[in-house]
mmCIF file of C-alpha atoms in Angstrom:
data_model
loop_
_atom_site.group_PDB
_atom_site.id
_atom_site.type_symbol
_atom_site.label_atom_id
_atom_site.label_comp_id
_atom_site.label_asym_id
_atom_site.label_seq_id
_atom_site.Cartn_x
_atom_site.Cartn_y
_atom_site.Cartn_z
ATOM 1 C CA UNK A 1 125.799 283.956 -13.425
ATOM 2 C CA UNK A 2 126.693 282.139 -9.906
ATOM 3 C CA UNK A 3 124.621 284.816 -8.547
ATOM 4 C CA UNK A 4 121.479 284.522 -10.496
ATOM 5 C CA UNK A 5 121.491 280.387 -10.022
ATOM 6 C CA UNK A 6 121.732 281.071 -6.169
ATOM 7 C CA UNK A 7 119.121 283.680 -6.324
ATOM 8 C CA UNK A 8 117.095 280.510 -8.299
ATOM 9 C CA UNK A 9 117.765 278.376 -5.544
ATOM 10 C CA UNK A 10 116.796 279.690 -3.129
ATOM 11 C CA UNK A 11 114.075 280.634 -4.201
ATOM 12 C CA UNK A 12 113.162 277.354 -5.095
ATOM 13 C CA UNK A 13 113.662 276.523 -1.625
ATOM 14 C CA UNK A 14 111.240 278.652 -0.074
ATOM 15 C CA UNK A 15 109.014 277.733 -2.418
ATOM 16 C CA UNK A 16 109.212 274.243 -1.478
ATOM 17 C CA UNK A 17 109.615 274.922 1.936
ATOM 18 C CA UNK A 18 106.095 276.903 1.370
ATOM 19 C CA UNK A 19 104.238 273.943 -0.562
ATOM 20 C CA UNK A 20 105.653 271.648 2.289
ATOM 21 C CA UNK A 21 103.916 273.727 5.179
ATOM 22 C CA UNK A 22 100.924 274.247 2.971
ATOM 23 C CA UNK A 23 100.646 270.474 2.641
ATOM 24 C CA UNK A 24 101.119 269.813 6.349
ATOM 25 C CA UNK A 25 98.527 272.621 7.415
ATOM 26 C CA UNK A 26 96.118 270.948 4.715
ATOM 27 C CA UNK A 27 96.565 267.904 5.919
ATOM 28 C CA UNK A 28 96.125 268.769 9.841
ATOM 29 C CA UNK A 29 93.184 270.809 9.084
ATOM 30 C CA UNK A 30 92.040 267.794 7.378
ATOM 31 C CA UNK A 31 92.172 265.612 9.988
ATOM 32 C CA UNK A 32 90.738 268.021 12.303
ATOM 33 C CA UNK A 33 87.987 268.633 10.264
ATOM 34 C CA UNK A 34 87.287 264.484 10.112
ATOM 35 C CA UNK A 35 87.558 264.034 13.714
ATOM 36 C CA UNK A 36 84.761 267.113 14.448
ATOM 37 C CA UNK A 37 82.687 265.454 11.427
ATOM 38 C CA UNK A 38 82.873 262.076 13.307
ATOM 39 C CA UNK A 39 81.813 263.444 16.421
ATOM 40 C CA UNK A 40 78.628 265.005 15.352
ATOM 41 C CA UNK A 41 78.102 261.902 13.142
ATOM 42 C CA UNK A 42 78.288 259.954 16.401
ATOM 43 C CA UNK A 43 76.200 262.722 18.839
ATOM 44 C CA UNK A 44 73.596 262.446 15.838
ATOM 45 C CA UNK A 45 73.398 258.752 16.345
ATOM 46 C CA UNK A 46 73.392 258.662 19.840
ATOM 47 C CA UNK A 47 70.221 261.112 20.179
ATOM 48 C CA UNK A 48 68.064 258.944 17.619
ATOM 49 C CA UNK A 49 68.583 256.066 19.328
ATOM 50 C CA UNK A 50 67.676 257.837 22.588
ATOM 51 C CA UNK A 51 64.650 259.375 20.521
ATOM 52 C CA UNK A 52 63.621 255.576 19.255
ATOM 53 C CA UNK A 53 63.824 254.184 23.138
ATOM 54 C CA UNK A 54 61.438 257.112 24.263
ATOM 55 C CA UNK A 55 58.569 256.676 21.486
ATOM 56 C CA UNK A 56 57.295 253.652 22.973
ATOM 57 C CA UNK A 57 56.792 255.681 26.127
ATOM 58 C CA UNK A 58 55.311 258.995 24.571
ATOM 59 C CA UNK A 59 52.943 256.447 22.523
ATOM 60 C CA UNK A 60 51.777 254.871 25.918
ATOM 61 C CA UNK A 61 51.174 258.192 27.785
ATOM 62 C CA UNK A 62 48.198 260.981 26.163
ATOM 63 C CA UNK A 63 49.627 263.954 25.262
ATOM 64 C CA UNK A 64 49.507 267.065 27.138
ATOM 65 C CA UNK A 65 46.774 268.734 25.622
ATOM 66 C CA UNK A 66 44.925 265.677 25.160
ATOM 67 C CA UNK A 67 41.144 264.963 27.239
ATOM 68 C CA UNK A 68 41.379 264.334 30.630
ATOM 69 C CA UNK A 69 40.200 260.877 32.180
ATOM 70 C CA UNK A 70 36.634 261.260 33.984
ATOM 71 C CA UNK A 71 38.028 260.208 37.011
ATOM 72 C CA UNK A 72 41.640 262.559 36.896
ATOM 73 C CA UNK A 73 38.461 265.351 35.226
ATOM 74 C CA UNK A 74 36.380 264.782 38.628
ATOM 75 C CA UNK A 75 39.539 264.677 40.803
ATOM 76 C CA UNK A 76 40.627 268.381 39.488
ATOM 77 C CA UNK A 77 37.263 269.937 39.943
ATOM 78 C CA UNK A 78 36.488 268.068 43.887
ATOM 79 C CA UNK A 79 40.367 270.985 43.973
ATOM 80 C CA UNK A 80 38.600 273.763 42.682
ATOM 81 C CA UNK A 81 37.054 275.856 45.145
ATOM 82 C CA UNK A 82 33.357 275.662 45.394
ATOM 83 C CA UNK A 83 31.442 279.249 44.262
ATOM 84 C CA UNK A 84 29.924 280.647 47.972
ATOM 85 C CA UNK A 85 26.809 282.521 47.159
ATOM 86 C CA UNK A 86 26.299 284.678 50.359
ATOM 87 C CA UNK A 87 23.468 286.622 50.127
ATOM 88 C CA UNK A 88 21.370 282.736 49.693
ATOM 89 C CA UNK A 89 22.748 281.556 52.886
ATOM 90 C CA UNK A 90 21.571 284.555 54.437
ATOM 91 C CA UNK A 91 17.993 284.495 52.723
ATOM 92 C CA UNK A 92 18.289 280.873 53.709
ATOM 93 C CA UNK A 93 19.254 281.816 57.717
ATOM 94 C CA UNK A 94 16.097 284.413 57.661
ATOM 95 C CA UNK A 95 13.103 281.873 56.176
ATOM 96 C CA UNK A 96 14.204 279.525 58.998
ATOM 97 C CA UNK A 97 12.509 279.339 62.345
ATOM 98 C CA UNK A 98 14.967 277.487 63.296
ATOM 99 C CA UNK A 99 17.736 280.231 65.389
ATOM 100 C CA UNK A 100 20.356 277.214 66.395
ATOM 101 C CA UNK A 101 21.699 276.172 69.596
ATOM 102 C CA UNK A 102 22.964 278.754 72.073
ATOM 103 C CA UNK A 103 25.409 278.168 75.034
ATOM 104 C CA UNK A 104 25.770 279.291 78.786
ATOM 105 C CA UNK A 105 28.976 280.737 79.291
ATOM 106 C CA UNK A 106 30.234 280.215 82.969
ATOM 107 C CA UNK A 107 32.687 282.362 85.237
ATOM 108 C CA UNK A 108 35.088 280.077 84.765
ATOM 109 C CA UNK A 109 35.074 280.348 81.266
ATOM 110 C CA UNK A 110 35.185 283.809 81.337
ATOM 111 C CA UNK A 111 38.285 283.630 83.351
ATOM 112 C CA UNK A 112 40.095 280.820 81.366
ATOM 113 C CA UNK A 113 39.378 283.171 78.297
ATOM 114 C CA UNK A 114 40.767 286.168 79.912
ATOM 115 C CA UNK A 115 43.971 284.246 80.492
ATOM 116 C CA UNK A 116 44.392 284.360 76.867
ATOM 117 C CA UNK A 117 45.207 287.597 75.581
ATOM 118 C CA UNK A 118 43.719 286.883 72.136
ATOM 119 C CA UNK A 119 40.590 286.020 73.550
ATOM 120 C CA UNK A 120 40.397 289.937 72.783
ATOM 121 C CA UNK A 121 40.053 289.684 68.904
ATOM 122 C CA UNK A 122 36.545 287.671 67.917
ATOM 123 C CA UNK A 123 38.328 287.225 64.879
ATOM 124 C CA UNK A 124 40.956 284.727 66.755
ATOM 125 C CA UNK A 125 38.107 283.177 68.592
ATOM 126 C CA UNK A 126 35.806 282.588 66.028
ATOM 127 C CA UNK A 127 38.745 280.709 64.279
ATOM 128 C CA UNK A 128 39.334 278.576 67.351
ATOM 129 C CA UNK A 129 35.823 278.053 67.518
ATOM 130 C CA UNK A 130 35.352 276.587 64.459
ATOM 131 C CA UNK A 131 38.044 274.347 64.829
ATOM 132 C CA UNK A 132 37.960 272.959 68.634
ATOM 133 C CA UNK A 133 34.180 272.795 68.886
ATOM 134 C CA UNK A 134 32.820 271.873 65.253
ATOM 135 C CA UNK A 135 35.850 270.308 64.335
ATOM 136 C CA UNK A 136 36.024 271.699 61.101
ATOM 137 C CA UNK A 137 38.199 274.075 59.251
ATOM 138 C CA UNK A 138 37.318 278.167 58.726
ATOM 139 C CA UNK A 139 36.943 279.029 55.220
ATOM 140 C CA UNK A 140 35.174 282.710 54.915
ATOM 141 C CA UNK A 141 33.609 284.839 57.219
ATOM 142 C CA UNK A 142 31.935 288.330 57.257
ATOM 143 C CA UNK A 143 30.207 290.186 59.552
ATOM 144 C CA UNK A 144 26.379 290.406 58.952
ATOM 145 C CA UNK A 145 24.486 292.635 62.164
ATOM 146 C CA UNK A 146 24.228 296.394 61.758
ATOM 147 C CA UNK A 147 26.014 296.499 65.971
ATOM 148 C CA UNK A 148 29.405 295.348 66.444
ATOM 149 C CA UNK A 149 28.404 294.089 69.954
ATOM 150 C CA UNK A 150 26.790 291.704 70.147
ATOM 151 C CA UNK A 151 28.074 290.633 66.145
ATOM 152 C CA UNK A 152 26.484 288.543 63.975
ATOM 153 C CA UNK A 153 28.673 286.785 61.060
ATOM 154 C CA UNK A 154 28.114 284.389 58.700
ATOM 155 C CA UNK A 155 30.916 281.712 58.718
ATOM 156 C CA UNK A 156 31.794 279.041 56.020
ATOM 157 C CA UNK A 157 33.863 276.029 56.045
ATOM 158 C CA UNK A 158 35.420 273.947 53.824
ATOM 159 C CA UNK A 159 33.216 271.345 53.694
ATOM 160 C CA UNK A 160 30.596 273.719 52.466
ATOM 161 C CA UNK A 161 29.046 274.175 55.565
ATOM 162 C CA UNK A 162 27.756 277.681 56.309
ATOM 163 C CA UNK A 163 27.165 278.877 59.910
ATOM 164 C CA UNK A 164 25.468 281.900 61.239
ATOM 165 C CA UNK A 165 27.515 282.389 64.662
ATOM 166 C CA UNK A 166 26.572 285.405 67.266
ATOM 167 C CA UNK A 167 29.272 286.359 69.261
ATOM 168 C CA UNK A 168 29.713 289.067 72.230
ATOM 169 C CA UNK A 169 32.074 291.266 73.562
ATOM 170 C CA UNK A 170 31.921 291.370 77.540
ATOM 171 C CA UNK A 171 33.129 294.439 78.375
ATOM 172 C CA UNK A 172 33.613 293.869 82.561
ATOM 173 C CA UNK A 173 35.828 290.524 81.132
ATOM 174 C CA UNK A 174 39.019 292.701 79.879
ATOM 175 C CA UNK A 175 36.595 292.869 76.690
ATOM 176 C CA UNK A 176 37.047 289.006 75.634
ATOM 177 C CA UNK A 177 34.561 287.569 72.869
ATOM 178 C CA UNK A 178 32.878 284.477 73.462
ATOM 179 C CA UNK A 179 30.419 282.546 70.972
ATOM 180 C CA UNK A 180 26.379 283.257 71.979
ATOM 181 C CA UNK A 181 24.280 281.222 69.395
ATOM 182 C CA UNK A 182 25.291 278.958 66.085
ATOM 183 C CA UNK A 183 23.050 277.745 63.454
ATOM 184 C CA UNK A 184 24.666 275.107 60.511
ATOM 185 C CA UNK A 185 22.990 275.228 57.023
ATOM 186 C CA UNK A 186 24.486 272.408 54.021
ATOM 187 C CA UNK A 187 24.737 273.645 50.807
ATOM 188 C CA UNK A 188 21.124 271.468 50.456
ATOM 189 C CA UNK A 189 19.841 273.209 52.792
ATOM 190 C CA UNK A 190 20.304 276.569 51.506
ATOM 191 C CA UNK A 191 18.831 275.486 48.309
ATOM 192 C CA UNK A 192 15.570 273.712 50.051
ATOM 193 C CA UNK A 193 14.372 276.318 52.032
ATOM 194 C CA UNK A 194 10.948 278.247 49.840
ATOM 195 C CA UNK A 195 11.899 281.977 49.031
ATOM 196 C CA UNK A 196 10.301 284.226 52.450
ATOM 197 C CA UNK A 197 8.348 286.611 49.907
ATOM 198 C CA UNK A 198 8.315 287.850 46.319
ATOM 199 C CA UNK A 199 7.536 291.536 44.829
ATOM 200 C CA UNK A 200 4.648 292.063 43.083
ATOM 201 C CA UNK A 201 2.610 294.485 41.070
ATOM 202 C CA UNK A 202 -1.327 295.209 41.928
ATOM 203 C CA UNK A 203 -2.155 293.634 38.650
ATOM 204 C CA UNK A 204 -0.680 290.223 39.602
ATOM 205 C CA UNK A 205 -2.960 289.723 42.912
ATOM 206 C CA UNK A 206 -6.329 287.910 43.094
ATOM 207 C CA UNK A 207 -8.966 290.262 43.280
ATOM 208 C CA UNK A 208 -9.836 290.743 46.826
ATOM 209 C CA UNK A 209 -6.482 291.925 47.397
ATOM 210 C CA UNK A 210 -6.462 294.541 44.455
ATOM 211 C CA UNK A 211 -9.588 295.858 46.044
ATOM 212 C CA UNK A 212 -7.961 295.885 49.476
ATOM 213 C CA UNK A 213 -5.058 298.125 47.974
ATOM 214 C CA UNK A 214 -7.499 299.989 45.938
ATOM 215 C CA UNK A 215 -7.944 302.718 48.881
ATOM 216 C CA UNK A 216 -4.783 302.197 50.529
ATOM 217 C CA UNK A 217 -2.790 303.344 46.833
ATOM 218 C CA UNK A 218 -5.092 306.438 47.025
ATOM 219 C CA UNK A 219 -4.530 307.445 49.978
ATOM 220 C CA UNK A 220 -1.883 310.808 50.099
ATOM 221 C CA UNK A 221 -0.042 309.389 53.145
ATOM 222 C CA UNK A 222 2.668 307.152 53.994
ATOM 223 C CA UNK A 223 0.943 303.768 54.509
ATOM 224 C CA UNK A 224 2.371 300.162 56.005
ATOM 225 C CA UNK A 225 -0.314 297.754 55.734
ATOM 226 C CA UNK A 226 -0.831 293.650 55.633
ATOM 227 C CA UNK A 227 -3.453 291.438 54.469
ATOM 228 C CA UNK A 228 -3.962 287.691 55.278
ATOM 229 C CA UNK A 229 -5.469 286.189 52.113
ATOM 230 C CA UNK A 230 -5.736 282.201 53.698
ATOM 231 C CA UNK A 231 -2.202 280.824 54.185
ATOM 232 C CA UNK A 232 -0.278 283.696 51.823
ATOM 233 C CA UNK A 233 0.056 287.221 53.752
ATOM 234 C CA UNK A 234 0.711 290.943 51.422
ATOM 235 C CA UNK A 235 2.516 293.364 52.786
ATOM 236 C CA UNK A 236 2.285 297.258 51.623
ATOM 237 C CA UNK A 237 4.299 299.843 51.882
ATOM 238 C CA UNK A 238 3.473 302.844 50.186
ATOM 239 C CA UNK A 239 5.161 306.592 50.367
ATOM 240 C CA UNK A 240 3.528 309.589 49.873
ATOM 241 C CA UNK A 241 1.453 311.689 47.253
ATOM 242 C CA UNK A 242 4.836 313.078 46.605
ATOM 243 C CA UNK A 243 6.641 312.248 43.460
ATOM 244 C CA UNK A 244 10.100 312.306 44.760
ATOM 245 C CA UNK A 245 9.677 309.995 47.640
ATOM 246 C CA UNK A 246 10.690 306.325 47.204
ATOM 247 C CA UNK A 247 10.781 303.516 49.101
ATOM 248 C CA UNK A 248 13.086 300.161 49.232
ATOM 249 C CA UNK A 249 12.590 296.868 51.088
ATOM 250 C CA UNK A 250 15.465 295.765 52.503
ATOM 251 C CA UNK A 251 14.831 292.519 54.486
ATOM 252 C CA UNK A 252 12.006 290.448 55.628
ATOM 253 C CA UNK A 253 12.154 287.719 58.322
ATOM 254 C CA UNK A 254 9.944 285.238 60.012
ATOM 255 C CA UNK A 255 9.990 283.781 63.615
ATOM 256 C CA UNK A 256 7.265 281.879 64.878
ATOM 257 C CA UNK A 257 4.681 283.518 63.411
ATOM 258 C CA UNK A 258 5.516 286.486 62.854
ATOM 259 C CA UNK A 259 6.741 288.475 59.748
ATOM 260 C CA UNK A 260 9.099 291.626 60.751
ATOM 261 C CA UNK A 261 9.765 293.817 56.868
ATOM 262 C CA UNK A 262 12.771 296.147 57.232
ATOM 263 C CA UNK A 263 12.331 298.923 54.675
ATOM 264 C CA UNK A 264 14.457 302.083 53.395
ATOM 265 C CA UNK A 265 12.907 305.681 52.326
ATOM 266 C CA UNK A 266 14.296 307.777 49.856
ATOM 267 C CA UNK A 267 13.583 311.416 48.856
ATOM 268 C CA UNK A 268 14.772 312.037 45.286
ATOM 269 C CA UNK A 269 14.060 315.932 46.029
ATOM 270 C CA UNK A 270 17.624 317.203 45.009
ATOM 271 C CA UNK A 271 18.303 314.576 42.018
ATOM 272 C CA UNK A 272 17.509 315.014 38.184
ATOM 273 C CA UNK A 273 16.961 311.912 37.725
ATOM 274 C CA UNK A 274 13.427 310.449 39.321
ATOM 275 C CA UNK A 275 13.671 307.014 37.438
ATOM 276 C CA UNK A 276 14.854 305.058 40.782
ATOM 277 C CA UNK A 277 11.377 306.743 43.033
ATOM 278 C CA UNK A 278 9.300 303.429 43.611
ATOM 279 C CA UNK A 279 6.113 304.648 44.644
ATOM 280 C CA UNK A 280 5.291 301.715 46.820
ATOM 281 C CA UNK A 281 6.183 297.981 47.680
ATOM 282 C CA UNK A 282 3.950 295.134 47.814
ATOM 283 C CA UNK A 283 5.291 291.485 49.251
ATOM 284 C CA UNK A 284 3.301 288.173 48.255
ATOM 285 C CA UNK A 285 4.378 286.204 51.498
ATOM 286 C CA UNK A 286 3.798 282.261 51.893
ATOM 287 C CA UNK A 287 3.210 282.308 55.153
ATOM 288 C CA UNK A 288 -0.100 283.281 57.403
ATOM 289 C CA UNK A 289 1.638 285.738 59.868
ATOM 290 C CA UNK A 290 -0.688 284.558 62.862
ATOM 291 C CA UNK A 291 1.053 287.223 65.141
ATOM 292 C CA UNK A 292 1.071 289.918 62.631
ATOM 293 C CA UNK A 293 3.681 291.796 60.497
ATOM 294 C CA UNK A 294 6.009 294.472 62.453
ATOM 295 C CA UNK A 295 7.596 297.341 60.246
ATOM 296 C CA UNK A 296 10.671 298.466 60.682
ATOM 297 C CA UNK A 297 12.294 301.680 59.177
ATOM 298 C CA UNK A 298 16.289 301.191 58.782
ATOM 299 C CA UNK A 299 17.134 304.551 56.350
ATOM 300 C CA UNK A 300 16.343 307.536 55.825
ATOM 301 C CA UNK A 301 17.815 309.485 52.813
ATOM 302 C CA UNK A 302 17.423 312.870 50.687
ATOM 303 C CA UNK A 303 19.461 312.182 47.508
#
């Protein structure tokens, strides 16, 4: 009997001991759980207020996406790069009669250049040129002539200036390049100056000049041929009976008064397809050609 009310006892101790350190873990947890609820209850609070100060500022400002101002609009695209159409500043170079300024290039010149070892690499000069004698800054540049010395290139800045700039390679000079000639075109410029010639079928000619070509068309043989027609000029060029052969203008240029054409032949002998052969060209030119029209044959090929 004294066993079994100790044995009660004690247990009744643990138990209490238990429901004692159950209520003190509740209660802890408790508090800890309070304390973490009252500091996101406070970070909450503290970001809408900071979310209410900013609104007055995000109301003032446009969005992001939202239209540009004209002026900010105009600012952006005077940053974008301008588009360089090439082949119209040349065109624009070859209707001029106007071949630039040239300069006279001294000994002593020659020697100060030779003094500088990258007076060797026309790139490096035709950089310095640009920037110690027309003050401006290089933008693009190729290389235009068919020889490499002397070279012609065609230079832009970026100002939109373009240049054509012939330079030369003296040989007897430990091979230093010097500037020749310049010529400066503005992007007006390029746009003002009349087209040099424009292709044309027999059909689209006054009369006299069909009946010029009349004979010249029938003729079995190669044939290069102008007419002046008042202040216009027509150029011919015309391959042979042949079916195969083919011919391509390539440039035309006036000085002075005179009209050079620079033409291509092709012989479409070995290819299936024939569709490319152009029997003959004919050029409507604005210009009289008082000192005549010279050919000149560039290419030869046998596709």
């Amino acid at each position: 009997m004294r066993t079994w009310a100790l044995s009660v006892a004690t247990a009744l101790l643990i138990c209490g001991s238990a429901w004692a350190g159950y209520m003190v873990g509740t209660d802890v947890e408790s508090k800890r759980n309070e304390e973490q609820a009252g500091r996101v209850i406070a970070e909450n609070e503290a970001l809408r207020s900071k979310l209410q100060n900013q609104a007055p500022a995000a109301e003032a400002s446009p969005p992001a996406n939202s239209a540009q101002q004209p002026a900010e609009a105009a600012e952006q695209n005077a940053k974008e790069p301008a588009f360089i159409d090439h082949d119209a500043i040349l065109d624009a170079f070859r209707r001029t009669d106007d071949k630039g300024g040239s300069f006279e290039i001294t000994e002593k010149d020659k020697q100060e250049m030779m003094a500088e070892p990258r007076s060797r690499d026309y790139k490096w000069v035709l950089r310095t040129f640009v920037e110690k004698k027309l003050g401006k800054k290089l933008n693009t540049f190729q290389t235009t002539s068919r020889t490499v010395n002397p070279r012609i290139l065609l230079a832009t800045t970026t100002d939109g200036t373009a240049y054509e700039i012939e330079m030369k390679k003296w040989l007897a000079y430990d091979q230093i390049w010097t500037v020749e000639r310049f010529n400066g075109m503005s992007p007006g410029d390029v746009g003002s100056v009349a087209p040099l010639y424009q292709a044309v079928k027999k059909e689209e000619v006054p009369k006299n000049v069909q009946d010029w070509l009349e004979p010249l068309l029938a003729s079995p043989e190669w044939k290069t041929e102008y007419l002046r027609d008042g202040k216009k000029t027509y150029v011919l060029i015309k391959t042979s009976s042949s079916p195969t052969d083919s011919v391509e203008v390539e440039d035309v240029s006036l000085w002075i008064e005179e009209v050079t054409v620079k033409y291509q032949t092709y012989d479409y002998a070995n290819s299936e397809d024939r569709s490319f052969a152009n029997d003959y060209a004919l050029l409507e030119i604005p210009y009289e050609a008082k000192d005549g029209v010279q050919f000149t044959k560039t290419l030869s090929i046998v596709r």
